[in-house]
XYZ file of C-alpha atoms in Angstrom:
359
model
C -4.879 29.201 20.715
C -5.514 25.528 21.248
C -3.290 23.558 23.134
C -1.336 21.609 19.937
C -1.444 18.447 21.391
C -5.003 18.848 22.139
C -5.135 19.096 18.094
C -3.224 16.013 17.186
C -5.246 13.999 19.901
C -1.647 12.739 21.375
C -0.535 12.787 24.919
C 2.419 15.927 26.072
C 4.931 12.609 26.169
C 4.379 11.328 22.602
C 6.778 9.823 20.831
C 7.622 10.990 17.336
C 6.542 8.056 15.735
C 3.199 8.586 17.402
C 2.913 12.338 16.538
C 3.263 11.753 13.461
C 0.947 8.718 12.924
C -1.739 11.028 14.477
C -0.984 13.765 11.857
C -1.083 11.509 8.783
C -4.309 10.128 9.949
C -5.793 13.456 10.352
C -4.434 15.331 7.547
C -5.757 12.754 5.376
C -9.196 13.103 7.093
C -9.444 16.805 7.294
C -7.581 17.603 3.576
C -10.106 19.699 1.567
C -10.164 18.016 -1.182
C -11.627 15.016 0.653
C -14.499 17.121 2.410
C -15.975 19.376 -0.590
C -18.900 20.171 0.901
C -17.594 21.311 4.666
C -15.902 24.882 4.359
C -14.439 24.206 7.560
C -12.298 21.771 6.365
C -9.079 23.791 5.241
C -9.313 25.854 8.918
C -8.617 22.130 10.200
C -6.460 21.247 7.960
C -4.042 24.121 8.386
C -4.383 24.020 12.052
C -3.282 20.388 12.179
C -0.461 20.944 9.803
C 0.634 23.867 11.914
C 0.679 21.817 14.990
C 2.835 19.372 13.252
C 5.373 21.407 12.353
C 5.950 22.718 15.429
C 5.770 19.280 17.312
C 7.834 16.897 15.103
C 10.989 19.548 15.293
C 12.336 19.160 18.637
C 13.808 22.299 19.204
C 10.124 24.076 18.560
C 9.066 21.382 20.252
C 10.920 22.031 23.449
C 10.277 25.901 23.152
C 5.888 24.996 22.379
C 6.886 22.809 26.050
C 8.932 25.454 28.187
C 7.234 28.963 26.771
C 4.198 28.214 24.364
C 1.352 26.731 26.488
C -1.259 28.273 28.522
C -1.228 31.226 26.104
C 2.773 31.425 26.046
C 3.071 31.551 30.003
C 5.420 28.965 31.404
C 4.460 27.435 34.627
C 6.875 30.359 36.322
C 5.565 33.118 34.564
C 6.615 33.798 30.638
C 10.535 35.306 30.202
C 10.939 37.057 27.007
C 14.350 37.164 27.170
C 14.925 33.595 28.416
C 12.778 32.730 25.497
C 14.930 35.179 23.014
C 17.968 33.497 24.135
C 16.597 29.716 24.094
C 15.241 30.299 20.526
C 18.322 32.038 19.472
C 20.395 29.016 20.927
C 19.205 26.806 18.460
C 19.141 28.667 15.352
C 15.893 29.622 15.036
C 13.997 32.817 14.928
C 10.805 33.506 17.250
C 8.642 34.652 14.706
C 9.912 31.648 12.575
C 8.686 29.229 15.477
C 5.091 31.327 15.517
C 4.814 31.741 11.918
C 4.405 28.117 11.532
C 2.064 27.867 14.917
C -0.395 30.201 12.906
C 0.157 28.529 9.298
C 2.579 32.090 8.236
C 5.793 31.972 7.781
C 7.198 34.980 6.810
C 4.450 36.037 5.345
C 4.342 33.887 2.436
C 1.605 31.072 2.259
C 3.463 27.462 3.497
C 3.307 24.819 -0.048
C 1.691 21.246 1.827
C 2.305 17.796 0.291
C -1.024 16.698 -1.072
C -2.634 13.703 0.747
C -1.967 10.116 -0.584
C -4.557 8.297 -1.597
C -5.519 4.085 -1.555
C -7.024 1.940 -4.004
C -7.254 -1.689 -4.723
C -6.599 -4.021 -7.817
C -7.641 -7.824 -7.829
C -5.650 -10.415 -10.081
C -6.010 -13.825 -11.134
C -2.930 -15.731 -10.002
C -1.711 -16.025 -13.669
C -1.567 -12.350 -13.881
C 0.276 -11.946 -11.255
C 2.601 -14.562 -12.304
C 3.055 -13.129 -15.822
C 2.472 -9.071 -15.136
C -0.259 -7.052 -16.137
C -1.332 -3.482 -17.352
C -4.494 -2.572 -14.980
C -6.822 0.731 -15.639
C -6.915 1.770 -12.149
C -10.020 4.315 -11.587
C -10.079 7.024 -8.746
C -12.192 9.271 -7.411
C -10.451 12.623 -6.703
C -11.800 16.538 -5.919
C -10.133 18.447 -9.083
C -10.629 22.145 -10.151
C -13.853 22.574 -11.145
C -14.483 23.434 -14.953
C -16.851 25.678 -15.068
C -15.117 28.542 -12.444
C -11.853 26.980 -12.971
C -11.241 26.298 -9.347
C -12.382 29.643 -8.288
C -15.803 29.341 -6.859
C -17.489 31.908 -8.550
C -19.926 31.688 -10.692
C -18.681 31.876 -14.453
C -18.866 35.683 -15.344
C -17.882 36.969 -11.360
C -14.847 37.387 -9.882
C -13.671 36.849 -6.500
C -14.021 39.691 -3.991
C -11.726 41.438 -1.490
C -12.399 39.471 2.322
C -13.830 42.510 4.370
C -12.971 41.192 7.532
C -9.110 41.193 6.514
C -9.000 43.476 3.649
C -7.302 41.096 1.963
C -4.662 40.222 4.086
C -5.561 36.594 4.837
C -4.937 37.085 8.599
C -5.884 38.725 12.007
C -4.026 40.362 14.624
C -4.025 38.610 17.995
C -3.076 39.402 21.261
C -1.160 36.383 22.561
C 0.289 36.461 25.951
C 3.429 38.699 25.533
C 2.997 38.963 21.683
C 0.926 40.289 19.073
C 0.893 37.688 16.186
C -1.229 36.853 13.297
C -3.653 34.203 12.689
C -5.840 33.074 8.882
C -8.994 34.931 8.510
C -11.848 32.875 9.575
C -13.952 34.493 7.016
C -11.848 33.371 3.769
C -9.580 30.702 5.352
C -6.498 33.047 4.447
C -7.291 33.733 1.030
C -7.518 37.298 1.349
C -10.976 36.909 -1.153
C -14.422 35.499 -0.339
C -16.916 34.531 -3.047
C -20.213 36.540 -3.330
C -21.650 34.265 -6.198
C -21.052 30.933 -5.783
C -20.557 29.068 -8.970
C -23.791 26.246 -9.461
C -21.440 23.328 -10.562
C -19.408 23.379 -7.090
C -21.676 25.221 -4.905
C -18.580 27.785 -4.322
C -15.827 25.331 -3.431
C -14.120 25.063 -6.309
C -14.026 21.497 -6.080
C -15.377 18.713 -8.253
C -15.262 14.806 -7.725
C -14.547 13.179 -10.774
C -12.869 9.557 -11.722
C -9.829 9.777 -12.873
C -8.532 6.547 -14.333
C -4.743 5.793 -14.847
C -2.857 2.871 -15.841
C -0.577 0.822 -13.747
C 2.021 -1.680 -14.485
C 1.961 -4.682 -12.582
C 5.530 -6.560 -12.226
C 5.880 -10.066 -13.082
C 5.942 -12.033 -9.830
C 4.217 -9.864 -7.633
C 2.837 -10.776 -4.452
C -0.817 -10.549 -2.685
C -0.806 -7.556 -0.271
C 2.130 -5.607 -2.770
C 1.874 -1.752 -2.760
C 3.055 -0.185 -6.114
C 3.315 3.772 -5.533
C 2.409 5.836 -8.500
C 3.613 9.060 -8.145
C 2.051 12.503 -8.300
C -1.390 11.378 -8.637
C -3.151 11.811 -5.344
C -4.626 14.501 -4.049
C -3.612 17.929 -4.682
C -0.907 19.927 -2.877
C -1.826 23.455 -1.037
C -0.398 26.035 -1.709
C 1.710 25.108 -5.132
C 2.887 22.128 -3.086
C 3.382 18.996 -4.970
C 0.669 16.536 -5.136
C 0.239 13.318 -2.894
C 1.142 10.108 -4.706
C -1.354 6.943 -5.130
C -1.112 3.349 -3.446
C -2.353 0.630 -5.532
C -2.722 -2.469 -3.056
C -2.520 -5.781 -4.803
C -4.706 -8.336 -4.176
C -4.338 -12.092 -5.599
C -6.751 -14.283 -6.021
C -5.805 -18.639 -5.423
C -5.221 -20.733 -7.980
C -6.910 -24.357 -7.881
C -3.897 -26.168 -8.619
C -1.063 -23.960 -7.289
C 0.195 -22.377 -3.976
C 2.296 -19.484 -3.119
C 5.578 -19.861 -0.444
C 7.425 -16.384 -0.707
C 9.367 -16.722 -4.309
C 8.271 -20.365 -4.463
C 5.468 -22.119 -5.752
C 4.042 -25.718 -4.805
C 1.847 -27.966 -6.599
C 0.438 -30.857 -5.451
C 1.491 -34.219 -8.102
C 0.200 -37.508 -7.619
C 2.307 -40.595 -7.940
C 1.172 -44.366 -8.166
C 2.447 -46.285 -5.450
C 5.412 -48.618 -8.222
C 6.152 -45.444 -8.720
C 6.644 -43.770 -5.249
C 8.596 -47.131 -4.447
C 10.302 -47.907 -7.499
C 11.442 -44.464 -8.788
C 10.379 -43.067 -12.227
C 10.157 -39.798 -14.410
C 7.100 -37.910 -14.099
C 5.970 -34.862 -16.254
C 4.960 -32.074 -13.967
C 3.109 -28.685 -14.897
C 4.598 -25.615 -13.849
C 2.694 -22.189 -12.993
C 3.450 -20.625 -16.169
C 1.506 -23.139 -18.813
C 4.829 -25.497 -19.589
C 6.080 -29.182 -18.619
C 9.167 -30.196 -17.043
C 10.168 -33.642 -16.692
C 10.738 -34.473 -12.738
C 12.870 -37.510 -11.213
C 11.477 -39.197 -8.754
C 13.890 -41.056 -6.626
C 13.013 -44.702 -5.382
C 11.893 -45.037 -1.835
C 9.920 -41.581 -1.901
C 6.853 -41.136 0.486
C 3.992 -39.037 0.472
C 4.418 -35.548 1.343
C 8.215 -36.061 -0.299
C 9.292 -32.216 -1.539
C 10.951 -32.154 -5.154
C 12.938 -28.777 -5.810
C 12.769 -27.653 -9.397
C 14.922 -24.669 -9.474
C 13.770 -21.447 -12.086
C 10.515 -22.579 -12.182
C 8.858 -20.466 -9.253
C 7.718 -16.904 -8.972
C 9.879 -14.550 -10.719
C 11.723 -11.900 -9.255
C 12.344 -8.450 -11.193
C 15.763 -7.943 -11.257
C 16.962 -11.495 -9.780
C 16.176 -15.126 -10.526
C 13.457 -16.628 -10.453
C 12.199 -18.669 -7.107
C 11.736 -22.849 -7.118
C 8.846 -24.330 -8.171
C 8.055 -27.287 -5.524
C 6.864 -30.470 -6.363
C 4.586 -31.849 -3.401
C 4.432 -36.035 -3.714
C 0.895 -37.817 -3.189
C 0.481 -41.487 -3.165
C -2.202 -42.537 -4.706
C -3.685 -45.458 -3.235
C -6.366 -47.618 -5.687
C -9.604 -47.419 -3.786
C -10.149 -50.722 -5.712
C -7.627 -53.917 -6.392
C -7.967 -56.642 -8.985
C -7.554 -60.406 -8.143
C -3.922 -59.883 -9.902
C -3.009 -56.979 -8.285
C -4.117 -58.202 -4.510
C -1.968 -61.456 -4.875
C 0.695 -59.518 -6.054
C 0.719 -57.115 -2.908
C 0.171 -60.042 -0.620
C 3.211 -61.943 -2.292
C 5.233 -58.294 -1.642
C 3.927 -58.281 2.118
C 5.363 -61.911 2.476
C 8.803 -60.671 1.231
C 8.783 -57.969 3.932
C 9.456 -60.204 6.083
C 6.917 -59.360 8.840
C 8.510 -55.616 9.989
C 6.091 -53.552 11.520
C 6.321 -49.960 10.884
C 4.612 -48.665 14.042
C 6.550 -50.540 16.334
C 8.797 -47.792 17.685
C 4.860 -45.763 18.545
C 5.347 -48.565 21.743
C 8.731 -48.843 22.325
């Protein structure tokens, strides 16, 4: 039996989070549905799952660290009485621990939840604010239609495994114990395929594109993840399927930028409007117009907040529209405009706005 820490690729002092992270990554890469052409994928997946079952349970991990390494021998030799007492003190049976290690719990096939899948969708900025329904294509392995998932050619059946006699496991002496592990030839199924299905080549699985309709809520942000329950890979041993995660990518807008639930828009104003104040029309992200009052003496870059016209929030109040003023300086002036500005400068009293830079 391989060392369980070696199976998960973690150090013996790895934290629970490190063990969980390693398991999830290995399970995703080695799931049989993700490796239909690899006959050993199921064996690796079961080994990974069994290792995680033990190392994710603090008591079973402690028992394994003390008694299970090096073929069931601790540093000072194996003491079956001490091991039995250790297990009983912590409320689990020895057979329960070793059943986990070899993918078997009291003779019943273990159920495994299916692996989650992830896909991406791209939305326009407008659609992200209004919400949408999108069709998401997902490539996944499903039961072969021609052989109904058995792997045997139509008109034939799977036969009893000659190595294990249909038991799906074989006895192995492991230190003090005689324990069972899954039969390698039939991968613990108890039966093998003599005449493989030509469609799936005996795997019982086919790669197909499934299409799902996903509701995108109004106001969704770039990078948000939507869970579609039960649309991941199928479970093992009758276990529930995994979930499908849809990652949303929002394309940038030429006019608006998002800041949390607030939306920023740059609005040009003339010098007289900024200096004297004005009321101006401002576009909203949803294609409306809103009247905004510019206070007198507004500087370039001043931000005005218009509540309720930002990004929608499902079940809550929408954000704000942040109007950033951009004072427009004319590139050319008429003679009258130039004379008017010269009179304005003369009335300013010669004040220097840069004086404090040299103080």
